[in-house]
Coordinates of C-alpha atoms in Angstrom, one line a residue:
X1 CA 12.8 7.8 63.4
X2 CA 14.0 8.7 59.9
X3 CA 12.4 11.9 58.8
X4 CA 11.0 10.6 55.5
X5 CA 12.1 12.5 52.1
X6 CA 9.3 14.7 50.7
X7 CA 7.6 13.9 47.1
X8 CA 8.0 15.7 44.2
X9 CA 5.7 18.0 43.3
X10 CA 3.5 17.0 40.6
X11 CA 3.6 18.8 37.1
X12 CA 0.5 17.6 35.3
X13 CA -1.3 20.5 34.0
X14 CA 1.9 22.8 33.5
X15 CA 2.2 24.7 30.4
X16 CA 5.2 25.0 28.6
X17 CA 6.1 26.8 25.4
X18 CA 8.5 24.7 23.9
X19 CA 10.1 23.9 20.0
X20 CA 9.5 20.8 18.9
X21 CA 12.6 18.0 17.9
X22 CA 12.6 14.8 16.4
X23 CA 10.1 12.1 16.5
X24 CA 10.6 9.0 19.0
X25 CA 9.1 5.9 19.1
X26 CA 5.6 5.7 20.5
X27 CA 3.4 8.5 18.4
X28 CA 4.7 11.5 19.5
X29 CA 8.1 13.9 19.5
X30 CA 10.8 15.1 21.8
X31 CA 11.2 18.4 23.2
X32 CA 12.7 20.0 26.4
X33 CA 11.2 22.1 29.1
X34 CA 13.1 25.6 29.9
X35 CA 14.5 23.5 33.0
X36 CA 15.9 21.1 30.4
X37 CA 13.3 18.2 31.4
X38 CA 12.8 16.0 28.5
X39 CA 9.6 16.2 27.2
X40 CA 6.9 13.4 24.9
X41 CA 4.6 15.6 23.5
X42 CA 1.8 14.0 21.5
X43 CA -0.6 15.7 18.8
X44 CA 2.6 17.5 17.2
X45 CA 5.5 17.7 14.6
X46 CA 9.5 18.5 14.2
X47 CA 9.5 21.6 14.0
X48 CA 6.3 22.8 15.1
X49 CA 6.4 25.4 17.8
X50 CA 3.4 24.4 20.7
X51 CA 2.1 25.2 24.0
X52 CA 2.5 22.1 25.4
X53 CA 0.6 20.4 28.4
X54 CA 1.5 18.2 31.1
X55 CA -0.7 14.8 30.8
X56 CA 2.0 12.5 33.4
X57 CA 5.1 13.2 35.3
X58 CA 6.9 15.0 38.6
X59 CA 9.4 17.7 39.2
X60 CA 12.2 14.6 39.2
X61 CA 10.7 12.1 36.8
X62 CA 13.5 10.9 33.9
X63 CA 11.1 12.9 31.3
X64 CA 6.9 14.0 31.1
X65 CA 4.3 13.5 28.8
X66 CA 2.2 16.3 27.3
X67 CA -0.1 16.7 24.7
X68 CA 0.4 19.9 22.2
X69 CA -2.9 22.0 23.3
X70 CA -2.1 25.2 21.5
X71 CA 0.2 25.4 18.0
X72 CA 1.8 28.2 17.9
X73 CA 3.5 27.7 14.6
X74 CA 2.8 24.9 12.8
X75 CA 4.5 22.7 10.3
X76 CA 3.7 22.5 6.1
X77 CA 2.8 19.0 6.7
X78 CA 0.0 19.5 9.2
X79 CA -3.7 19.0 8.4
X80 CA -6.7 19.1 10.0
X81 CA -7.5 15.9 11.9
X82 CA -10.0 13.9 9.6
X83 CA -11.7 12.3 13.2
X84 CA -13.6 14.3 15.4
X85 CA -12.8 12.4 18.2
X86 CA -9.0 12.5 17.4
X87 CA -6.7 15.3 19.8
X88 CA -5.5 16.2 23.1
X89 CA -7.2 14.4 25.9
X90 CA -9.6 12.5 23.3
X91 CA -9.6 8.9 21.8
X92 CA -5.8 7.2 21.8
X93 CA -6.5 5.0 19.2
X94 CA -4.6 7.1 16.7
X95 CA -1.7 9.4 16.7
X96 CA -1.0 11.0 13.2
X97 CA -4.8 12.2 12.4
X98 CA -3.1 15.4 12.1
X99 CA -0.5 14.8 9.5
X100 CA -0.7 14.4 6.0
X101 CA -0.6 10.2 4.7
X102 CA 2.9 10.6 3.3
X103 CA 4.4 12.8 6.2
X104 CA 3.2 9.8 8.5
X105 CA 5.2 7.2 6.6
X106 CA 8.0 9.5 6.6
X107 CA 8.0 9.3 10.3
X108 CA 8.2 6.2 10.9
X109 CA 10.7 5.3 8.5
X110 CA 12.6 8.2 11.0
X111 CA 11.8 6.5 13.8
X112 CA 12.8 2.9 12.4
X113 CA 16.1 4.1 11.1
X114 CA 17.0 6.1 14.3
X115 CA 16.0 2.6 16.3
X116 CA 18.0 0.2 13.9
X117 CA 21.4 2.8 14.4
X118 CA 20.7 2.8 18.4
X119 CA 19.8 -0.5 19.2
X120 CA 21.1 -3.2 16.5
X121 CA 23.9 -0.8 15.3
X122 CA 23.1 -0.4 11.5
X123 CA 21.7 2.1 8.5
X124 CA 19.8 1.3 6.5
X125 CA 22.1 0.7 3.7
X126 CA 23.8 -2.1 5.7
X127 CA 20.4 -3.5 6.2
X128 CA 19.7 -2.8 2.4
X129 CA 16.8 -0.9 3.5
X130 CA 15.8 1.8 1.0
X131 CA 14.3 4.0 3.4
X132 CA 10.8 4.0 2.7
X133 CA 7.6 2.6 4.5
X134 CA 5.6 1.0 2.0
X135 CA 1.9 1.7 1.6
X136 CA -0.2 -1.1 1.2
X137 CA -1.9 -0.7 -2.2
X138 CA -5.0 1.4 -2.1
X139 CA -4.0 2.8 1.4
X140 CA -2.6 6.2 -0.6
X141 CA -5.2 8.6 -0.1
X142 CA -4.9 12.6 -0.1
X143 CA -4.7 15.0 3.0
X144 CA -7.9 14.8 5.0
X145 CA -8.8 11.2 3.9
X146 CA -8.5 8.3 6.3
X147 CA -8.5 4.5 4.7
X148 CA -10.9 1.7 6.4
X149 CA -8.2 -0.6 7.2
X150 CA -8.8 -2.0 10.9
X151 CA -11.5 -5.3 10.8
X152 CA -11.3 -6.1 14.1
X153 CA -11.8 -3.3 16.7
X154 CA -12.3 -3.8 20.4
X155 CA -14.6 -1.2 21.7
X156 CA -14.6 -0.3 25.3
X157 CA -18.1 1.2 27.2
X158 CA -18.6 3.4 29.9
X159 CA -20.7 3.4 32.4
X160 CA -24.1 4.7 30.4
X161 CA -23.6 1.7 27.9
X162 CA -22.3 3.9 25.2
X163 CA -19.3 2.4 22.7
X164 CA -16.1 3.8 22.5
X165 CA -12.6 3.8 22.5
X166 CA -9.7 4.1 25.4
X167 CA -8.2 7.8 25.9
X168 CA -4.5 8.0 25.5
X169 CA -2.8 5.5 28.7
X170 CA -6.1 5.8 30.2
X171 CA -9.1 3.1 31.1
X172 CA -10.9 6.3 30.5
X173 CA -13.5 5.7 27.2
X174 CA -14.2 8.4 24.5
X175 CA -17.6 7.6 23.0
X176 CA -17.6 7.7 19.4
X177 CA -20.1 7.5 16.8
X178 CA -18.0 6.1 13.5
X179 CA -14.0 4.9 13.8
X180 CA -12.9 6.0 10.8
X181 CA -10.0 4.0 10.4
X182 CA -12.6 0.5 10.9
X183 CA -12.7 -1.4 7.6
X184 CA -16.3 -1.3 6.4
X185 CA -17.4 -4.4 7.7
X186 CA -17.0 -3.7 11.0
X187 CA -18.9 0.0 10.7
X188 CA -22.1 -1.7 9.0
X189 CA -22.6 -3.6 12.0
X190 CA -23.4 -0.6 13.9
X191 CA -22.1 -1.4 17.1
X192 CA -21.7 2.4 18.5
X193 CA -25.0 3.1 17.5
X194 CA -26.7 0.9 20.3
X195 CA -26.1 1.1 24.2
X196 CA -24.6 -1.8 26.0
X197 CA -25.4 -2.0 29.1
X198 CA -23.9 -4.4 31.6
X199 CA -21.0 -4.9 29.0
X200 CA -17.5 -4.0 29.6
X201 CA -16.2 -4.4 25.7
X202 CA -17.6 -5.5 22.8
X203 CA -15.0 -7.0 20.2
X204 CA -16.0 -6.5 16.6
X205 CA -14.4 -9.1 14.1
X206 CA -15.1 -8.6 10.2
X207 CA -13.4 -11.2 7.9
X208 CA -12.4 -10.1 4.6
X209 CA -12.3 -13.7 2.8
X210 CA -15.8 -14.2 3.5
X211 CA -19.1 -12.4 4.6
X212 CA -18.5 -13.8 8.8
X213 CA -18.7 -11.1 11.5
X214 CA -18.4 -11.6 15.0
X215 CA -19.0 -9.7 17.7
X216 CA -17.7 -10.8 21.6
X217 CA -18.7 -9.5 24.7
X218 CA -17.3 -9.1 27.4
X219 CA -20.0 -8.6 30.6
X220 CA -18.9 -6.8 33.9
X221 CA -18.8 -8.3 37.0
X222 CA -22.0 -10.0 37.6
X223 CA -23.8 -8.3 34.3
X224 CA -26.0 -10.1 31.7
X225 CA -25.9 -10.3 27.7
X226 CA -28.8 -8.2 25.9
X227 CA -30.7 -8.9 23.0
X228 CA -28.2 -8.8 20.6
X229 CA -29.8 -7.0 17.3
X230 CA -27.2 -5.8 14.8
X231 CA -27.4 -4.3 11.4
X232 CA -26.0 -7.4 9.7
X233 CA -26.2 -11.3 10.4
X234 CA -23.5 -11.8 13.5
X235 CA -22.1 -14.6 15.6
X236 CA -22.1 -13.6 19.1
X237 CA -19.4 -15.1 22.2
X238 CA -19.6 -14.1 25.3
X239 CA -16.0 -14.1 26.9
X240 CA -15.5 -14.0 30.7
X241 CA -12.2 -12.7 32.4
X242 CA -11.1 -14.6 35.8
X243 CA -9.1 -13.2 37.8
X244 CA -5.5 -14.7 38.7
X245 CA -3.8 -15.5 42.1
X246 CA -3.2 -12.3 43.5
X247 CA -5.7 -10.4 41.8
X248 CA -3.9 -10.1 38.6
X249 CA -4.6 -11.2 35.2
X250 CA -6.5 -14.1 34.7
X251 CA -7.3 -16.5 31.6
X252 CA -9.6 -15.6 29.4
X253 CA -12.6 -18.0 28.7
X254 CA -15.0 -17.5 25.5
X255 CA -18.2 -19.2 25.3
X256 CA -20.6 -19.4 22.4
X257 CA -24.4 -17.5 22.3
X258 CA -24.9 -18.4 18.6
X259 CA -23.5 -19.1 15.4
X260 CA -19.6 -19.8 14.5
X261 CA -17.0 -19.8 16.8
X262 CA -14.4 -18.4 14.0
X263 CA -14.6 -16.5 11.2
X264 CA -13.1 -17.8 7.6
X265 CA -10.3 -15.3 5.9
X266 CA -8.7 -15.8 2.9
X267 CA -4.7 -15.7 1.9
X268 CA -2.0 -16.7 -0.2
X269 CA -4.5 -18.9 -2.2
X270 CA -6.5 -21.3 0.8
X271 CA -9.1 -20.5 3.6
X272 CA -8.4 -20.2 6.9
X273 CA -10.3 -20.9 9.8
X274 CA -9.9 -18.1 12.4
X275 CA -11.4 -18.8 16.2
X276 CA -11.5 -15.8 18.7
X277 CA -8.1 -15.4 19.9
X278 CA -6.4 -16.7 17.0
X279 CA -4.4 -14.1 15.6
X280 CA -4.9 -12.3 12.2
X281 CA -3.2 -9.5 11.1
X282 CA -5.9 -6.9 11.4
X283 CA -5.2 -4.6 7.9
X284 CA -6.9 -6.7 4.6
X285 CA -3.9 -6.9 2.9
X286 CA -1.3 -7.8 5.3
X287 CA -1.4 -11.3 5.2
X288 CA -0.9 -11.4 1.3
X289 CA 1.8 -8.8 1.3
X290 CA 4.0 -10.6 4.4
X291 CA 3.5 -13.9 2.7
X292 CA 4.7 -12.6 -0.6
X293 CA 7.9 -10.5 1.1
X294 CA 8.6 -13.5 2.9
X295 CA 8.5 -16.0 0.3
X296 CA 10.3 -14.0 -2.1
X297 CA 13.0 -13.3 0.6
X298 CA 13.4 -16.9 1.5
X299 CA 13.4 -18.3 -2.0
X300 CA 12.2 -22.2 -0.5
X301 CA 13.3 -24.8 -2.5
X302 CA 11.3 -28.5 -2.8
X303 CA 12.3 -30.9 -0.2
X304 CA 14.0 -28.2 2.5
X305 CA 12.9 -28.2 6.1
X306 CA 11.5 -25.0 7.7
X307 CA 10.2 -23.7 11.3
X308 CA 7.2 -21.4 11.5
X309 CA 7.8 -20.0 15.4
X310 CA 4.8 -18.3 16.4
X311 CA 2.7 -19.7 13.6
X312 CA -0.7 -18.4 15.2
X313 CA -3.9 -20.4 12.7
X314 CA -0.5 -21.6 10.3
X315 CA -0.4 -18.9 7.7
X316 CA 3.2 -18.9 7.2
X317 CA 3.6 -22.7 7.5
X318 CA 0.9 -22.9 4.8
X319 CA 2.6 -20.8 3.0
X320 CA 6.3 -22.9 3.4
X321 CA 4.3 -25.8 3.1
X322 CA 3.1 -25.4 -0.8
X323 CA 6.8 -24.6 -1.8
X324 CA 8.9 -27.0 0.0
X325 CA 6.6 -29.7 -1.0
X326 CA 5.9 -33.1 -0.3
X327 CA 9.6 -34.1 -0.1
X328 CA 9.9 -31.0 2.3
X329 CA 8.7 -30.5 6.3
X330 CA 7.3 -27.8 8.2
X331 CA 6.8 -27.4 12.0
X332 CA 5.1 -25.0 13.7
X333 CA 5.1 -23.7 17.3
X334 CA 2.1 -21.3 19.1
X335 CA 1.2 -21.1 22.5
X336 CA -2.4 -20.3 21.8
X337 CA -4.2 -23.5 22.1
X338 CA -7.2 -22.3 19.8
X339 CA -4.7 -20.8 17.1
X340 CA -3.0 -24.4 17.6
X341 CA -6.5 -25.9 16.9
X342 CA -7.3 -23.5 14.0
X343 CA -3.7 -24.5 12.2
X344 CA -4.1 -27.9 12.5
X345 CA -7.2 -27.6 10.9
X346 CA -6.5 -25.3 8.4
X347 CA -3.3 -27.5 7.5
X348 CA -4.6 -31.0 7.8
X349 CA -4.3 -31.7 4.0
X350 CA -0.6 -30.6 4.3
X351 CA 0.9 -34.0 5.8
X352 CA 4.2 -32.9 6.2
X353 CA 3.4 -30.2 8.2
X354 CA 3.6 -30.6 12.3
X355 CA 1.8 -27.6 14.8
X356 CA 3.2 -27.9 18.5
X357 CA 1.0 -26.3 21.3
X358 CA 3.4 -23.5 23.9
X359 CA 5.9 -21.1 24.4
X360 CA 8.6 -21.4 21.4
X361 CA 11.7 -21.4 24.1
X362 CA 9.8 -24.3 26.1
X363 CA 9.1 -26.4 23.1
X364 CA 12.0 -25.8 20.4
X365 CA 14.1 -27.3 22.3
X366 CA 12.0 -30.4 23.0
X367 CA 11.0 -30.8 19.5
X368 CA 14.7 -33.1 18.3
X369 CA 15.4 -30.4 16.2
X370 CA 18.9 -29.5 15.6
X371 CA 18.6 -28.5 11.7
X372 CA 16.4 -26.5 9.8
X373 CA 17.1 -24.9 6.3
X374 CA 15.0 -22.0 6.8
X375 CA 13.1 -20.3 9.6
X376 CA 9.8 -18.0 10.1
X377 CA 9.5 -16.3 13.1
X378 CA 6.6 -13.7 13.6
X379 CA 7.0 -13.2 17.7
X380 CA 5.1 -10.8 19.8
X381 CA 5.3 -7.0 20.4
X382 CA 8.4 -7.9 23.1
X383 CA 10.4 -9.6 20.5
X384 CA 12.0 -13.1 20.2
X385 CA 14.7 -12.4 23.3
X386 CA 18.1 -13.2 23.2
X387 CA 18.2 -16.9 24.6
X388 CA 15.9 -18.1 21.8
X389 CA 17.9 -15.8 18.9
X390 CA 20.3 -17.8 20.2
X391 CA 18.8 -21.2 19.8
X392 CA 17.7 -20.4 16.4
X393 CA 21.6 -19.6 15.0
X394 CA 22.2 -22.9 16.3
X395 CA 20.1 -24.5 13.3
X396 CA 21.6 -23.9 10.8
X397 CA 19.5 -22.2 8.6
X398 CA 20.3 -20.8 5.6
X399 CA 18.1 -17.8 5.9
X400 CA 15.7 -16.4 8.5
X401 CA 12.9 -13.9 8.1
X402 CA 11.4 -12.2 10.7
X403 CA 8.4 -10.3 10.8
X404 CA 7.8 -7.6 13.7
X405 CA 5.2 -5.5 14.7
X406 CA 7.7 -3.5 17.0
X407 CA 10.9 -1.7 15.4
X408 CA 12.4 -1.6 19.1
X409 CA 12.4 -5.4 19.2
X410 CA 13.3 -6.2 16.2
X411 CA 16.1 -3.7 16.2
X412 CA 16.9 -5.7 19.4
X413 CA 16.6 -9.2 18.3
X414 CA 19.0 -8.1 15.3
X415 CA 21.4 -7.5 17.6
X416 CA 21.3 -10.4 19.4
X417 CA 21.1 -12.3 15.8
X418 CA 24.5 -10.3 14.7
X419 CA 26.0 -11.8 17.6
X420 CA 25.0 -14.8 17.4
X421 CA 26.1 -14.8 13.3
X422 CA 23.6 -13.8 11.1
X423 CA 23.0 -10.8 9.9
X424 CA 19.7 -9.0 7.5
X425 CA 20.1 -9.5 4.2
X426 CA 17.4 -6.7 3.4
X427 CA 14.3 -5.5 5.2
X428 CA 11.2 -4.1 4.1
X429 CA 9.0 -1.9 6.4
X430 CA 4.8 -1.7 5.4
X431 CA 2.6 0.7 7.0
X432 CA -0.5 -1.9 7.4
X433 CA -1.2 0.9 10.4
X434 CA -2.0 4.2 8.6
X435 CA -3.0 7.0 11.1
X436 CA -0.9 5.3 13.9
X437 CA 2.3 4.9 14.8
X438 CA 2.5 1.4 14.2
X439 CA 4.2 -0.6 11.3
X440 CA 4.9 -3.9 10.1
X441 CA 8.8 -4.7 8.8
X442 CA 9.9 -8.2 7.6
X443 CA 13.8 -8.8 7.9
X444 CA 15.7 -11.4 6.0
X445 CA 18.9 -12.7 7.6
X446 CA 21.8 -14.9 6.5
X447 CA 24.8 -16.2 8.3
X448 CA 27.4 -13.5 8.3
X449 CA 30.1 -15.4 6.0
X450 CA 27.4 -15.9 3.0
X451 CA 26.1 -12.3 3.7
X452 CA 29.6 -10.8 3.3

């Protein structure tokens, strides 16, 4: 019998002194170990010279991750992190605490530009990207501040009931007292103030086009709801997770324990009905500022034809609605079948507008549709993928904007869209994720011969 081929030693908790290189993609910066092993260390800068610590990895893994426990020299644009609960081995809910507002946009216009050259094969100029991550307005605040942008906040508990948020890859939870970074109407409910015991996560859901909050909870296996007593009126859902074949993950089921089962937001002019699960863009002043960078990239014109892929409760396709008007059609794809409830509510004095229910590559091509003048896709954090890219060049369309969450996929869906004959026209990147690494960019395209 084969003798079998020994592991490789484990190298969490090994200290290295290292020099700090650029940032990556992900919230934190490359360096290498003295053996040359590629290192992601968190809590750091370019430039910065840290002790760095092992948090994941072996003697042959492809690269480690560490956190930066010691500076040893630290970079001009450091500051001291605004949340107590922000650093090495603490809560992993946000990754620049520890640099100055502007620095933070700076990386990630770094990371974006470094992403769009290695993975869709452009700068920024052939993109007509200026460069710059646009604050949303207000959002500019001095060293040290933090802006309450996030109003909906998913807060895990431990095992003493207390409220929290996840570690860094970790189930682990770091209880906290105030997120910082929560918009205010989810910190006046004061959910970390109270224990919760029997829960598993309590989801905290504060519209900004109305007064609605919502809290839903999630019990653990076998556990009970409490008394729910907040500091402001609240509707409360109790959601249940069952487990898939296999063990793995299940569906999600949400029931109501009293009042609303949505909350109402308000956006480009209209009120939208919002049930749990629908999505939302979580900053205030998102959906305004996509639907205006969108509409002014797509310039619709009365009586065109346009696709809203991944519509979610139909903001977009409200949105193309209203322009293309009555002598105009919109269709809409989601594979949420509450969001696909919520639009088709929200939309139902739009008669020219049409929601589909599932995935956009299952139903697009059952839809008929072998034309569109314009397209609207917002897809999830894994992109569009290449088959559908390829679908949607088929159409037709005189423009196309996108609007991504992830740089990596939409630097990899341009690609695919460049060879499939449309290229951006411009881009625009928002940070609508201050203190994180996150960022929201909205991508016009053309076909190549009108772009040239």
């Amino acid at each position: 019998m084969p003798e079998s081929t020994p592991a490789a030693a484990s190298l969490v908790g090994e200290e290295y002194e290292v020099e700090i290189g650029p940032v990556a993609h992900g919230g934190h910066c490359v360096a290498r170990t003295p053996a040359g092993q590629v290192l992601f260390v968190r809590h750091t800068f370019p430039g910065e010279r840290v002790l760095a610590k092992v948090t994941e990895g072996r003697a042959d893994s492809r690269f480690l991750r560490a956190d930066a426990v010691t500076v040893l020299e630290a970079a001009k644009e450091r500051i001291e992190a605004p949340c107590p609960f922000s650093g090495p081995g603490r809560c992993g809910g946000c990754d620049w605490q520890h640099v100055k507002p502007g620095a933070q946009r700076k990386l990630k216009a770094a990371v974006l530009t470094e992403l769009l050259r290695q993975l869709a094969g452009v700068t920024p100029e052939e993109v007509s990207w200026d460069g710059t991550v646009e604050p949303a307005p207000g959002d500019k605040v001095a060293p040290g501040e933090v802006p309450a942008w996030r109003t909906r906040v998913q807060y895990a508990v431990d095992a003493e009931g207390r409220a929290g948020l996840r570690r860094s890859r970790s189930h682990d939870v770091e209880p906290i007292d105030h997120c910082l970074i929560a918009a205010e109407g989810v910190s006046e409910l004061g959910v970390e103030a109270r224990r919760w015991p029997q829960i598993a996560s309590v989801d905290a859901i504060a519209a900004t086009g109305s007064n609605d909050r919502m809290v839903v909870l999630t019990p653990r296996p076998g556990g009970r709801l409490p008394l729910v007593e907040l500091d402001r009126p609240v509707s409360v859902l109790r959601a249940q997770e069952r487990r898939g074949k296999g063990g793995g993950p299940g569906q999600r089921t949400v029931h109501p324990v009293h009042g609303r089962t949505f909350v109402r937001e308000r956006a480009d002019g209209r009120t939208w009905r919002v049930g749990e699960g629908g999505f939302w863009q979580v900053h205030p002043q998102a959906p305004d500022l996509l639907v205006d960078a969108l509409m002014r990239g797509l310039t619709p014109r009365k009586g065109e034809t346009a696709l809203d892929l991944y519509c979610g409760v139909g903001l977009f396709a409200g949105a193309l609605a209203q322009r293309v008007g009555e002598s105009g059609a919109v269709v809409g794809i989601e594979s949420s079948k509450r969001a696909v409830e919520d639009a088709r509510h929200n939309l139902a004095d739009a008669p020219r507008v049409r929601i589909e229910h599932g995935r956009v590559e299952q139903v697009l091509p059952r839809t008929g549709i072998t034309r569109a003048d314009l397209i609207v896709l917002d897809p999830p954090r894994s992109g569009a993928g290449k088959r559908t890219v390829e679908h949607l060049a088929t159409l037709g369309a005189r423009r196309i904007g996108y609007v991504a969450c992830d740089p990596a996929a939409l630097a990899r869906d341009l690609a695919h869209f460049r060879t499939a004959g449309y290229v951006p026209r411009f881009l625009r990147a928002f940070d609508l994720f201050p203190m994180t690494h996150h960022m929201e960019c909205v991508a016009i395209l053309e076909p190549v011969e009108k772009a040239r």
